[in-house]
Amino acid sequence: MTEERVKAYKELKNFLKNAPFLLMPDWKLPFKLYIDACGEGLGAALHQTQIINDKPVEGPICFISRQIKPTEARYGASQMEFLCLVWALEKLHYYLDGTVFDVITDCNAVKSLLNMKTPNRHMLRWQIAIQEYRGSMTIVHKFGNTHKNEDGRSRWALATTPENPAWVPQEEHHTEGICVTDIGTEFFNQAKESYKIDKNCHIISHLLMK
């Protein structure tokens, strides 16, 4: 066995011994939400720093990813990153609701889009969707060359199928049948007379006329 293979074997063994482990969430501590988006998919990781063996250790709680939809492929880089934020907050709502957390992103424009004064209808819907997190969420910019833990998940995202836990089904729109009925004037005359006779309606009408 060559020296190169021995070195590779030892590195692989070391990676296996020090592989990321999932933490149980502690809702008394703040969270860190790492997000990343690209032309292939969206990725997010929820982390938390906990005391393990008397040392503060940051570890992952969960990972999620999905491929982008055809309609999302036309988004620019900043919009794609904001989409990733909206999607991640929706998927991880049961972790983040009522907690304090940082959002770590390599796209500095996310903060600007979040505080845009005159957003278009598309961006306004996204702003409204995450409105409840504004008081507890802090956007933290991290340069792309140091923001690597989410690159893999966005570039090798899980397929957008029901087998993916982060799958978002397509919305279905149903149109119900409409029945139009012509009501004669006799009905309206009876209703008007009933208002005059009814004691409560008479009191309300008297108060409104003042």
PDB file of C-alpha atoms in Angstrom:
ATOM      1  CA  MET A   1       0.000   0.000   0.000  1.00  0.00           C
ATOM      2  CA  THR A   2       1.409   3.377  -1.028  1.00  0.00           C
ATOM      3  CA  GLU A   3       2.081   6.202   1.388  1.00  0.00           C
ATOM      4  CA  GLU A   4      -0.656   8.273  -0.286  1.00  0.00           C
ATOM      5  CA  ARG A   5      -3.257   5.560   0.328  1.00  0.00           C
ATOM      6  CA  VAL A   6      -2.193   5.142   3.948  1.00  0.00           C
ATOM      7  CA  LYS A   7      -2.547   8.884   4.457  1.00  0.00           C
ATOM      8  CA  ALA A   8      -5.992   8.886   2.804  1.00  0.00           C
ATOM      9  CA  TYR A   9      -7.088   5.950   5.007  1.00  0.00           C
ATOM     10  CA  LYS A  10      -5.983   7.729   8.185  1.00  0.00           C
ATOM     11  CA  GLU A  11      -7.753  10.932   7.132  1.00  0.00           C
ATOM     12  CA  LEU A  12     -10.943   8.997   6.379  1.00  0.00           C
ATOM     13  CA  LYS A  13     -10.755   7.259   9.770  1.00  0.00           C
ATOM     14  CA  ASN A  14     -10.292  10.624  11.463  1.00  0.00           C
ATOM     15  CA  PHE A  15     -13.289  12.096   9.606  1.00  0.00           C
ATOM     16  CA  LEU A  16     -15.462   9.169  10.701  1.00  0.00           C
ATOM     17  CA  LYS A  17     -14.425   9.579  14.336  1.00  0.00           C
ATOM     18  CA  ASN A  18     -15.132  13.307  14.255  1.00  0.00           C
ATOM     19  CA  ALA A  19     -18.229  13.295  12.071  1.00  0.00           C
ATOM     20  CA  PRO A  20     -20.894  15.931  12.864  1.00  0.00           C
ATOM     21  CA  PHE A  21     -23.346  14.758  15.500  1.00  0.00           C
ATOM     22  CA  LEU A  22     -26.888  16.025  15.901  1.00  0.00           C
ATOM     23  CA  LEU A  23     -27.722  17.933  19.067  1.00  0.00           C
ATOM     24  CA  MET A  24     -31.019  17.942  20.885  1.00  0.00           C
ATOM     25  CA  PRO A  25     -32.400  21.507  20.767  1.00  0.00           C
ATOM     26  CA  ASP A  26     -32.319  23.560  23.954  1.00  0.00           C
ATOM     27  CA  TRP A  27     -34.987  26.274  23.686  1.00  0.00           C
ATOM     28  CA  LYS A  28     -33.362  28.288  26.468  1.00  0.00           C
ATOM     29  CA  LEU A  29     -30.347  28.932  24.206  1.00  0.00           C
ATOM     30  CA  PRO A  30     -30.153  30.945  20.967  1.00  0.00           C
ATOM     31  CA  PHE A  31     -30.035  29.208  17.584  1.00  0.00           C
ATOM     32  CA  LYS A  32     -27.985  29.791  14.435  1.00  0.00           C
ATOM     33  CA  LEU A  33     -29.641  29.299  11.055  1.00  0.00           C
ATOM     34  CA  TYR A  34     -27.191  28.905   8.165  1.00  0.00           C
ATOM     35  CA  ILE A  35     -28.703  29.372   4.696  1.00  0.00           C
ATOM     36  CA  ASP A  36     -27.346  29.168   1.161  1.00  0.00           C
ATOM     37  CA  ALA A  37     -28.907  29.172  -2.293  1.00  0.00           C
ATOM     38  CA  CYS A  38     -27.642  28.652  -5.821  1.00  0.00           C
ATOM     39  CA  GLY A  39     -29.015  27.865  -9.268  1.00  0.00           C
ATOM     40  CA  GLU A  40     -29.498  24.200  -8.327  1.00  0.00           C
ATOM     41  CA  GLY A  41     -31.138  24.291  -4.916  1.00  0.00           C
ATOM     42  CA  LEU A  42     -31.666  25.657  -1.421  1.00  0.00           C
ATOM     43  CA  GLY A  43     -29.939  24.480   1.728  1.00  0.00           C
ATOM     44  CA  ALA A  44     -30.179  25.298   5.432  1.00  0.00           C
ATOM     45  CA  ALA A  45     -28.700  24.042   8.686  1.00  0.00           C
ATOM     46  CA  LEU A  46     -29.900  24.782  12.199  1.00  0.00           C
ATOM     47  CA  HIS A  47     -27.063  24.958  14.750  1.00  0.00           C
ATOM     48  CA  GLN A  48     -26.743  25.684  18.439  1.00  0.00           C
ATOM     49  CA  THR A  49     -23.831  26.175  20.840  1.00  0.00           C
ATOM     50  CA  GLN A  50     -24.162  23.959  23.911  1.00  0.00           C
ATOM     51  CA  ILE A  51     -21.872  23.023  26.794  1.00  0.00           C
ATOM     52  CA  ILE A  52     -20.491  19.518  26.187  1.00  0.00           C
ATOM     53  CA  ASN A  53     -17.823  18.101  28.517  1.00  0.00           C
ATOM     54  CA  ASP A  54     -17.496  21.545  30.111  1.00  0.00           C
ATOM     55  CA  LYS A  55     -16.710  23.148  26.741  1.00  0.00           C
ATOM     56  CA  PRO A  56     -18.899  25.258  24.442  1.00  0.00           C
ATOM     57  CA  VAL A  57     -19.459  23.250  21.264  1.00  0.00           C
ATOM     58  CA  GLU A  58     -21.431  24.393  18.225  1.00  0.00           C
ATOM     59  CA  GLY A  59     -23.200  21.517  16.525  1.00  0.00           C
ATOM     60  CA  PRO A  60     -26.018  20.886  14.050  1.00  0.00           C
ATOM     61  CA  ILE A  61     -29.583  20.126  15.064  1.00  0.00           C
ATOM     62  CA  CYS A  62     -30.947  19.412  11.595  1.00  0.00           C
ATOM     63  CA  PHE A  63     -30.217  19.851   7.887  1.00  0.00           C
ATOM     64  CA  ILE A  64     -32.723  20.537   5.106  1.00  0.00           C
ATOM     65  CA  SER A  65     -32.440  21.062   1.346  1.00  0.00           C
ATOM     66  CA  ARG A  66     -34.502  21.007  -1.819  1.00  0.00           C
ATOM     67  CA  GLN A  67     -34.081  21.630  -5.523  1.00  0.00           C
ATOM     68  CA  ILE A  68     -35.422  24.861  -6.960  1.00  0.00           C
ATOM     69  CA  LYS A  69     -38.611  24.839  -9.005  1.00  0.00           C
ATOM     70  CA  PRO A  70     -38.660  25.861 -12.694  1.00  0.00           C
ATOM     71  CA  THR A  71     -40.466  29.101 -11.825  1.00  0.00           C
ATOM     72  CA  GLU A  72     -37.729  29.985  -9.315  1.00  0.00           C
ATOM     73  CA  ALA A  73     -34.855  29.498 -11.760  1.00  0.00           C
ATOM     74  CA  ARG A  74     -35.243  33.044 -13.104  1.00  0.00           C
ATOM     75  CA  TYR A  75     -34.585  34.668  -9.715  1.00  0.00           C
ATOM     76  CA  GLY A  76     -31.392  36.639  -9.198  1.00  0.00           C
ATOM     77  CA  ALA A  77     -28.822  35.631  -6.578  1.00  0.00           C
ATOM     78  CA  SER A  78     -30.208  37.982  -3.907  1.00  0.00           C
ATOM     79  CA  GLN A  79     -33.814  36.914  -4.495  1.00  0.00           C
ATOM     80  CA  MET A  80     -32.773  33.261  -4.394  1.00  0.00           C
ATOM     81  CA  GLU A  81     -31.079  33.751  -1.019  1.00  0.00           C
ATOM     82  CA  PHE A  82     -34.159  35.543   0.348  1.00  0.00           C
ATOM     83  CA  LEU A  83     -36.328  32.698  -0.957  1.00  0.00           C
ATOM     84  CA  CYS A  84     -34.080  30.292   0.940  1.00  0.00           C
ATOM     85  CA  LEU A  85     -34.602  32.312   4.130  1.00  0.00           C
ATOM     86  CA  VAL A  86     -38.400  32.316   3.751  1.00  0.00           C
ATOM     87  CA  TRP A  87     -38.446  28.597   2.979  1.00  0.00           C
ATOM     88  CA  ALA A  88     -36.123  27.684   5.868  1.00  0.00           C
ATOM     89  CA  LEU A  89     -38.140  29.725   8.392  1.00  0.00           C
ATOM     90  CA  GLU A  90     -41.332  28.024   7.241  1.00  0.00           C
ATOM     91  CA  LYS A  91     -39.822  24.547   7.484  1.00  0.00           C
ATOM     92  CA  LEU A  92     -38.124  25.125  10.849  1.00  0.00           C
ATOM     93  CA  HIS A  93     -40.931  27.138  12.424  1.00  0.00           C
ATOM     94  CA  TYR A  94     -41.447  24.574  15.187  1.00  0.00           C
ATOM     95  CA  TYR A  95     -37.816  25.122  16.268  1.00  0.00           C
ATOM     96  CA  LEU A  96     -37.604  28.903  15.870  1.00  0.00           C
ATOM     97  CA  ASP A  97     -41.045  30.098  16.969  1.00  0.00           C
ATOM     98  CA  GLY A  98     -40.618  32.241  20.073  1.00  0.00           C
ATOM     99  CA  THR A  99     -36.818  31.913  20.170  1.00  0.00           C
ATOM    100  CA  VAL A 100     -33.871  34.227  19.481  1.00  0.00           C
ATOM    101  CA  PHE A 101     -31.604  33.285  16.576  1.00  0.00           C
ATOM    102  CA  ASP A 102     -29.036  34.523  14.058  1.00  0.00           C
ATOM    103  CA  VAL A 103     -29.379  33.975  10.319  1.00  0.00           C
ATOM    104  CA  ILE A 104     -25.952  33.466   8.751  1.00  0.00           C
ATOM    105  CA  THR A 105     -25.763  34.141   5.011  1.00  0.00           C
ATOM    106  CA  ASP A 106     -23.071  34.969   2.468  1.00  0.00           C
ATOM    107  CA  CYS A 107     -25.444  37.365   0.659  1.00  0.00           C
ATOM    108  CA  ASN A 108     -25.176  40.848   2.145  1.00  0.00           C
ATOM    109  CA  ALA A 109     -28.278  42.002   0.235  1.00  0.00           C
ATOM    110  CA  VAL A 110     -30.657  39.880   2.347  1.00  0.00           C
ATOM    111  CA  LYS A 111     -30.799  42.554   5.044  1.00  0.00           C
ATOM    112  CA  SER A 112     -31.534  45.236   2.431  1.00  0.00           C
ATOM    113  CA  LEU A 113     -34.322  43.168   0.880  1.00  0.00           C
ATOM    114  CA  LEU A 114     -35.811  42.540   4.325  1.00  0.00           C
ATOM    115  CA  ASN A 115     -35.997  46.287   5.006  1.00  0.00           C
ATOM    116  CA  MET A 116     -36.934  47.400   1.491  1.00  0.00           C
ATOM    117  CA  LYS A 117     -39.274  50.419   1.758  1.00  0.00           C
ATOM    118  CA  THR A 118     -41.054  50.005  -1.592  1.00  0.00           C
ATOM    119  CA  PRO A 119     -41.048  46.270  -2.376  1.00  0.00           C
ATOM    120  CA  ASN A 120     -42.880  44.816  -5.344  1.00  0.00           C
ATOM    121  CA  ARG A 121     -45.807  42.479  -4.716  1.00  0.00           C
ATOM    122  CA  HIS A 122     -43.572  39.421  -4.907  1.00  0.00           C
ATOM    123  CA  MET A 123     -41.106  40.705  -2.311  1.00  0.00           C
ATOM    124  CA  LEU A 124     -43.901  42.103  -0.131  1.00  0.00           C
ATOM    125  CA  ARG A 125     -45.410  38.618   0.233  1.00  0.00           C
ATOM    126  CA  TRP A 126     -42.064  37.312   1.433  1.00  0.00           C
ATOM    127  CA  GLN A 127     -41.634  40.178   3.890  1.00  0.00           C
ATOM    128  CA  ILE A 128     -45.090  39.515   5.333  1.00  0.00           C
ATOM    129  CA  ALA A 129     -44.384  35.767   5.524  1.00  0.00           C
ATOM    130  CA  ILE A 130     -41.445  36.313   7.906  1.00  0.00           C
ATOM    131  CA  GLN A 131     -42.812  39.376   9.716  1.00  0.00           C
ATOM    132  CA  GLU A 132     -43.271  37.470  12.980  1.00  0.00           C
ATOM    133  CA  TYR A 133     -39.517  36.774  13.205  1.00  0.00           C
ATOM    134  CA  ARG A 134     -38.309  40.385  12.871  1.00  0.00           C
ATOM    135  CA  GLY A 135     -38.023  40.979  16.611  1.00  0.00           C
ATOM    136  CA  SER A 136     -36.077  37.783  17.292  1.00  0.00           C
ATOM    137  CA  MET A 137     -33.977  37.363  14.126  1.00  0.00           C
ATOM    138  CA  THR A 138     -30.577  38.950  13.432  1.00  0.00           C
ATOM    139  CA  ILE A 139     -29.071  38.791   9.930  1.00  0.00           C
ATOM    140  CA  VAL A 140     -25.316  38.091  10.044  1.00  0.00           C
ATOM    141  CA  HIS A 141     -23.214  38.352   6.888  1.00  0.00           C
ATOM    142  CA  LYS A 142     -20.448  35.802   6.412  1.00  0.00           C
ATOM    143  CA  PHE A 143     -18.077  35.922   3.439  1.00  0.00           C
ATOM    144  CA  GLY A 144     -18.576  33.150   0.896  1.00  0.00           C
ATOM    145  CA  ASN A 145     -15.114  31.610   1.283  1.00  0.00           C
ATOM    146  CA  THR A 146     -15.842  30.996   4.992  1.00  0.00           C
ATOM    147  CA  HIS A 147     -19.510  30.049   4.538  1.00  0.00           C
ATOM    148  CA  LYS A 148     -18.968  26.475   3.403  1.00  0.00           C
ATOM    149  CA  ASN A 149     -21.174  24.334   5.610  1.00  0.00           C
ATOM    150  CA  GLU A 150     -24.252  25.020   3.446  1.00  0.00           C
ATOM    151  CA  ASP A 151     -22.676  25.085  -0.017  1.00  0.00           C
ATOM    152  CA  GLY A 152     -22.895  21.326  -0.383  1.00  0.00           C
ATOM    153  CA  ARG A 153     -26.552  21.112   0.562  1.00  0.00           C
ATOM    154  CA  SER A 154     -27.640  23.803  -1.900  1.00  0.00           C
ATOM    155  CA  ARG A 155     -25.541  22.415  -4.764  1.00  0.00           C
ATOM    156  CA  TRP A 156     -26.498  18.792  -4.111  1.00  0.00           C
ATOM    157  CA  ALA A 157     -30.016  19.412  -2.854  1.00  0.00           C
ATOM    158  CA  LEU A 158     -32.486  16.595  -2.343  1.00  0.00           C
ATOM    159  CA  ALA A 159     -34.996  16.095  -5.125  1.00  0.00           C
ATOM    160  CA  THR A 160     -38.269  18.008  -4.894  1.00  0.00           C
ATOM    161  CA  THR A 161     -40.405  14.905  -4.369  1.00  0.00           C
ATOM    162  CA  PRO A 162     -42.682  13.647  -1.567  1.00  0.00           C
ATOM    163  CA  GLU A 163     -39.786  11.468  -0.311  1.00  0.00           C
ATOM    164  CA  ASN A 164     -37.914  14.636   0.706  1.00  0.00           C
ATOM    165  CA  PRO A 165     -39.032  15.782   4.211  1.00  0.00           C
ATOM    166  CA  ALA A 166     -38.560  19.389   3.053  1.00  0.00           C
ATOM    167  CA  TRP A 167     -40.811  18.870   0.010  1.00  0.00           C
ATOM    168  CA  VAL A 168     -43.319  21.645  -0.683  1.00  0.00           C
ATOM    169  CA  PRO A 169     -46.375  20.395  -2.649  1.00  0.00           C
ATOM    170  CA  GLN A 170     -47.673  22.458  -5.524  1.00  0.00           C
ATOM    171  CA  GLU A 171     -50.677  24.574  -4.620  1.00  0.00           C
ATOM    172  CA  GLU A 172     -53.987  23.406  -6.039  1.00  0.00           C
ATOM    173  CA  HIS A 173     -56.672  25.878  -6.969  1.00  0.00           C
ATOM    174  CA  HIS A 174     -60.271  24.683  -7.072  1.00  0.00           C
ATOM    175  CA  THR A 175     -63.143  26.511  -8.718  1.00  0.00           C
ATOM    176  CA  GLU A 176     -66.544  25.754  -7.275  1.00  0.00           C
ATOM    177  CA  GLY A 177     -69.784  26.022  -9.179  1.00  0.00           C
ATOM    178  CA  ILE A 178     -71.732  29.249  -8.758  1.00  0.00           C
ATOM    179  CA  CYS A 179     -75.524  29.336  -8.561  1.00  0.00           C
ATOM    180  CA  VAL A 180     -77.278  32.648  -9.239  1.00  0.00           C
ATOM    181  CA  THR A 181     -80.827  33.087  -7.932  1.00  0.00           C
ATOM    182  CA  ASP A 182     -83.110  36.008  -8.693  1.00  0.00           C
ATOM    183  CA  ILE A 183     -84.862  37.185  -5.511  1.00  0.00           C
ATOM    184  CA  GLY A 184     -88.042  39.151  -6.072  1.00  0.00           C
ATOM    185  CA  THR A 185     -88.814  42.543  -4.512  1.00  0.00           C
ATOM    186  CA  GLU A 186     -91.404  40.966  -2.224  1.00  0.00           C
ATOM    187  CA  PHE A 187     -88.637  39.338  -0.176  1.00  0.00           C
ATOM    188  CA  PHE A 188     -86.813  42.647   0.316  1.00  0.00           C
ATOM    189  CA  ASN A 189     -90.047  44.396   1.345  1.00  0.00           C
ATOM    190  CA  GLN A 190     -90.671  41.717   3.964  1.00  0.00           C
ATOM    191  CA  ALA A 191     -87.105  42.101   5.257  1.00  0.00           C
ATOM    192  CA  LYS A 192     -87.493  45.883   5.563  1.00  0.00           C
ATOM    193  CA  GLU A 193     -90.744  45.523   7.503  1.00  0.00           C
ATOM    194  CA  SER A 194     -89.162  42.924   9.786  1.00  0.00           C
ATOM    195  CA  TYR A 195     -86.398  45.380  10.723  1.00  0.00           C
ATOM    196  CA  LYS A 196     -89.039  47.916  11.770  1.00  0.00           C
ATOM    197  CA  ILE A 197     -90.857  45.405  13.966  1.00  0.00           C
ATOM    198  CA  ASP A 198     -87.774  43.878  15.586  1.00  0.00           C
ATOM    199  CA  LYS A 199     -87.075  45.632  18.910  1.00  0.00           C
ATOM    200  CA  ASN A 200     -83.279  45.227  18.830  1.00  0.00           C
ATOM    201  CA  CYS A 201     -82.993  46.437  15.238  1.00  0.00           C
ATOM    202  CA  HIS A 202     -85.159  49.441  16.110  1.00  0.00           C
ATOM    203  CA  ILE A 203     -82.786  50.409  18.970  1.00  0.00           C
ATOM    204  CA  ILE A 204     -79.702  50.051  16.738  1.00  0.00           C
ATOM    205  CA  SER A 205     -81.325  52.067  13.981  1.00  0.00           C
ATOM    206  CA  HIS A 206     -82.267  54.799  16.460  1.00  0.00           C
ATOM    207  CA  LEU A 207     -78.690  54.999  17.779  1.00  0.00           C
ATOM    208  CA  LEU A 208     -77.228  55.166  14.269  1.00  0.00           C
ATOM    209  CA  MET A 209     -79.552  58.010  13.299  1.00  0.00           C
ATOM    210  CA  LYS A 210     -78.304  60.209  16.165  1.00  0.00           C
TER     211      LYS A 210
END
